[in-house]
PDB file of C-alpha atoms in Angstrom:
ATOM      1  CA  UNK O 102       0.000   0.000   0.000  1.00  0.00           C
ATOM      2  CA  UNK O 103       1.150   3.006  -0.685  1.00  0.00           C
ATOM      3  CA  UNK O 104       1.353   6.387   1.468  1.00  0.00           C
ATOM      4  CA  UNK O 105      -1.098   8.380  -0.559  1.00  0.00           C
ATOM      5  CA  UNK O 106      -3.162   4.907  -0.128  1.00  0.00           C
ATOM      6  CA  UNK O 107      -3.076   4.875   3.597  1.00  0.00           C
ATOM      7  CA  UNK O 108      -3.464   8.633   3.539  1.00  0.00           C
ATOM      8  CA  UNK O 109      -6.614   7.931   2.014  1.00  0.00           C
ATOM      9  CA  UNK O 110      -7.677   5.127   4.253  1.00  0.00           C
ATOM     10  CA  UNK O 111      -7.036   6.826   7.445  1.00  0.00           C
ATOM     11  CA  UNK O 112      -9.127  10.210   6.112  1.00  0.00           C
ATOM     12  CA  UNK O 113     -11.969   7.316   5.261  1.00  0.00           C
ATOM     13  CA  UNK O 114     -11.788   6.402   9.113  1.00  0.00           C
ATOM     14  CA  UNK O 115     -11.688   9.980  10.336  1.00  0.00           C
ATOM     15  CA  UNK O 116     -14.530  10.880   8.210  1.00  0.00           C
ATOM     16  CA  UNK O 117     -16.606   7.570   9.434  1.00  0.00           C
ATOM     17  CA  UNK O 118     -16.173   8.433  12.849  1.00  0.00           C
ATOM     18  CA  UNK O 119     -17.256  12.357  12.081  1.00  0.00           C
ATOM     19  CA  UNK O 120     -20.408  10.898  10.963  1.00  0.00           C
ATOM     20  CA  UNK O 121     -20.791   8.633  13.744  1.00  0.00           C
ATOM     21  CA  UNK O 122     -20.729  11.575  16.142  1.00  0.00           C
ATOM     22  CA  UNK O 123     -23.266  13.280  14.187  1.00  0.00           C
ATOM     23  CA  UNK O 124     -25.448  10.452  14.063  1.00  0.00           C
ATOM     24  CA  UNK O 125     -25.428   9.428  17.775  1.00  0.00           C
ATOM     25  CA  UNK O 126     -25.693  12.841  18.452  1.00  0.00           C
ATOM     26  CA  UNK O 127     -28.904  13.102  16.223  1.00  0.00           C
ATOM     27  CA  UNK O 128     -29.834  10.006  17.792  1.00  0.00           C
ATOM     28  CA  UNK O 129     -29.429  11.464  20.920  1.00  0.00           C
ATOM     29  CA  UNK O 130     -31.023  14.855  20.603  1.00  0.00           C
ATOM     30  CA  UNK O 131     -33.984  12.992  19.319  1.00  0.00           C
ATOM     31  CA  UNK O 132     -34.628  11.699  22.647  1.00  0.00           C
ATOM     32  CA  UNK O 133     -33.950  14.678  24.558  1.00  0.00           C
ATOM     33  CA  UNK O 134     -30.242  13.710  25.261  1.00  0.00           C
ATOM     34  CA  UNK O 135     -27.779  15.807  25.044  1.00  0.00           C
ATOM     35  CA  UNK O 136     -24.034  14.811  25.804  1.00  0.00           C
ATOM     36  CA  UNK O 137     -21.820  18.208  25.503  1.00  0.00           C
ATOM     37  CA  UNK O 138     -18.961  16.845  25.402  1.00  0.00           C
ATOM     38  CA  UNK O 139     -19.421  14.210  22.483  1.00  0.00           C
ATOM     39  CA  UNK O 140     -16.915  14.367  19.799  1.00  0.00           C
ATOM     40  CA  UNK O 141     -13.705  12.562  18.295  1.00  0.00           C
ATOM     41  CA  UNK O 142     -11.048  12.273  20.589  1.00  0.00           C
ATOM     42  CA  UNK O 143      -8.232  13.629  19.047  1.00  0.00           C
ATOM     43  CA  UNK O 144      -5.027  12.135  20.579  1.00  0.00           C
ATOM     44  CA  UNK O 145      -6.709   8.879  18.645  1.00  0.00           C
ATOM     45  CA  UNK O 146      -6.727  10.647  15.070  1.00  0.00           C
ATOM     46  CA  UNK O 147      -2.924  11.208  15.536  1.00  0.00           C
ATOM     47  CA  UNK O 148      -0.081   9.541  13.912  1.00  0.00           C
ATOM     48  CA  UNK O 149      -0.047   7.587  10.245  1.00  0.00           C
ATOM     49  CA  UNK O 150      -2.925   5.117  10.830  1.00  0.00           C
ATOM     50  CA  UNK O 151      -5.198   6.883  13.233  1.00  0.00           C
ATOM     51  CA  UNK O 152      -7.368   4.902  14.852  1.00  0.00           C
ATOM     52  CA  UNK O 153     -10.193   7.253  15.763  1.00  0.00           C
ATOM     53  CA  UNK O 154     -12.565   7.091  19.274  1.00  0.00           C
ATOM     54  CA  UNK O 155     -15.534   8.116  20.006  1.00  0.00           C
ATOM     55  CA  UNK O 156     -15.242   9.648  23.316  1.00  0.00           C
ATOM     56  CA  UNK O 157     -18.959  10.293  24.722  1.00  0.00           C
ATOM     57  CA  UNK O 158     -16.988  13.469  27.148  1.00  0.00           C
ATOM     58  CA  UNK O 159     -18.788  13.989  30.675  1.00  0.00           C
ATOM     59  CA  UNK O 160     -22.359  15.242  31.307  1.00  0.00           C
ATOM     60  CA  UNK O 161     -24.486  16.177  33.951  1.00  0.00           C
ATOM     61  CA  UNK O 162     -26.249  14.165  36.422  1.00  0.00           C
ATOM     62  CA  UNK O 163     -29.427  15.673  35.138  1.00  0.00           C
ATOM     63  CA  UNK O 164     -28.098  14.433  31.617  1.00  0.00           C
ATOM     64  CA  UNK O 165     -26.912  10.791  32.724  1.00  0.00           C
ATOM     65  CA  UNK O 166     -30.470  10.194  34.299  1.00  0.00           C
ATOM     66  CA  UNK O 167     -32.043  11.146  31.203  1.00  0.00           C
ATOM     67  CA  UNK O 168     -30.342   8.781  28.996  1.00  0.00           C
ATOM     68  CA  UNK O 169     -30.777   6.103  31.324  1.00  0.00           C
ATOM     69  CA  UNK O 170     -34.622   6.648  31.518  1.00  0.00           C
ATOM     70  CA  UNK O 171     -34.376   6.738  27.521  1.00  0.00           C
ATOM     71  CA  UNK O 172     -32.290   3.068  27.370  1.00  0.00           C
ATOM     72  CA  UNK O 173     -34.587   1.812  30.202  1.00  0.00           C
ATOM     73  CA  UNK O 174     -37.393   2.815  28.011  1.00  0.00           C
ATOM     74  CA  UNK O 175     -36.017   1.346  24.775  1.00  0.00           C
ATOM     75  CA  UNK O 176     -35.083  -1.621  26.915  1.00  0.00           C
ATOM     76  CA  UNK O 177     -38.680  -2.202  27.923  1.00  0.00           C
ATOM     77  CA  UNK O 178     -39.825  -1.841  24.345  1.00  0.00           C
ATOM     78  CA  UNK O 179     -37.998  -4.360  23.153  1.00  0.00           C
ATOM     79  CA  UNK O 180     -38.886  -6.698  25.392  1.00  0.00           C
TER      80      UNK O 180
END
């Protein structure tokens, strides 16, 4: 593989984790959750071959019980 090739391939995993964010904060919003702190963490995009994380940040306790009523919710819908 070449360098412009992995170049390529690590911009393709950046870019797939920028949309993650966006969607799960979509996701989120759409229930009324709202993590402040959700983004790419950005010691993981460093180097040659980045390896990119979702880091969900901190939140409130007002936040956190939120999106556990929202997962309990979902939970009890699926079942």
């Amino acid at each position: 593989m070449t360098a412009t090739e992995r170049r390529k391939e690590a911009a393709g995993r950046v870019r797939a984790a920028e949309d993650a964010v966006a969607r799960l904060r979509a996701g989120l919003a759409g229930v009324g959750v709202k993590l402040p702190s959700l983004r790419i963490d950005p010691v993981s995009c460093a180097g040659n071959e980045p390896t990119p994380l979702v880091d969900l940040g901190r939140c409130s306790l007002e936040t956190a019980m939120r999106l556990s009523a929202q997962l309990e919710a979902a939970a009890a819908h699926d079942s």
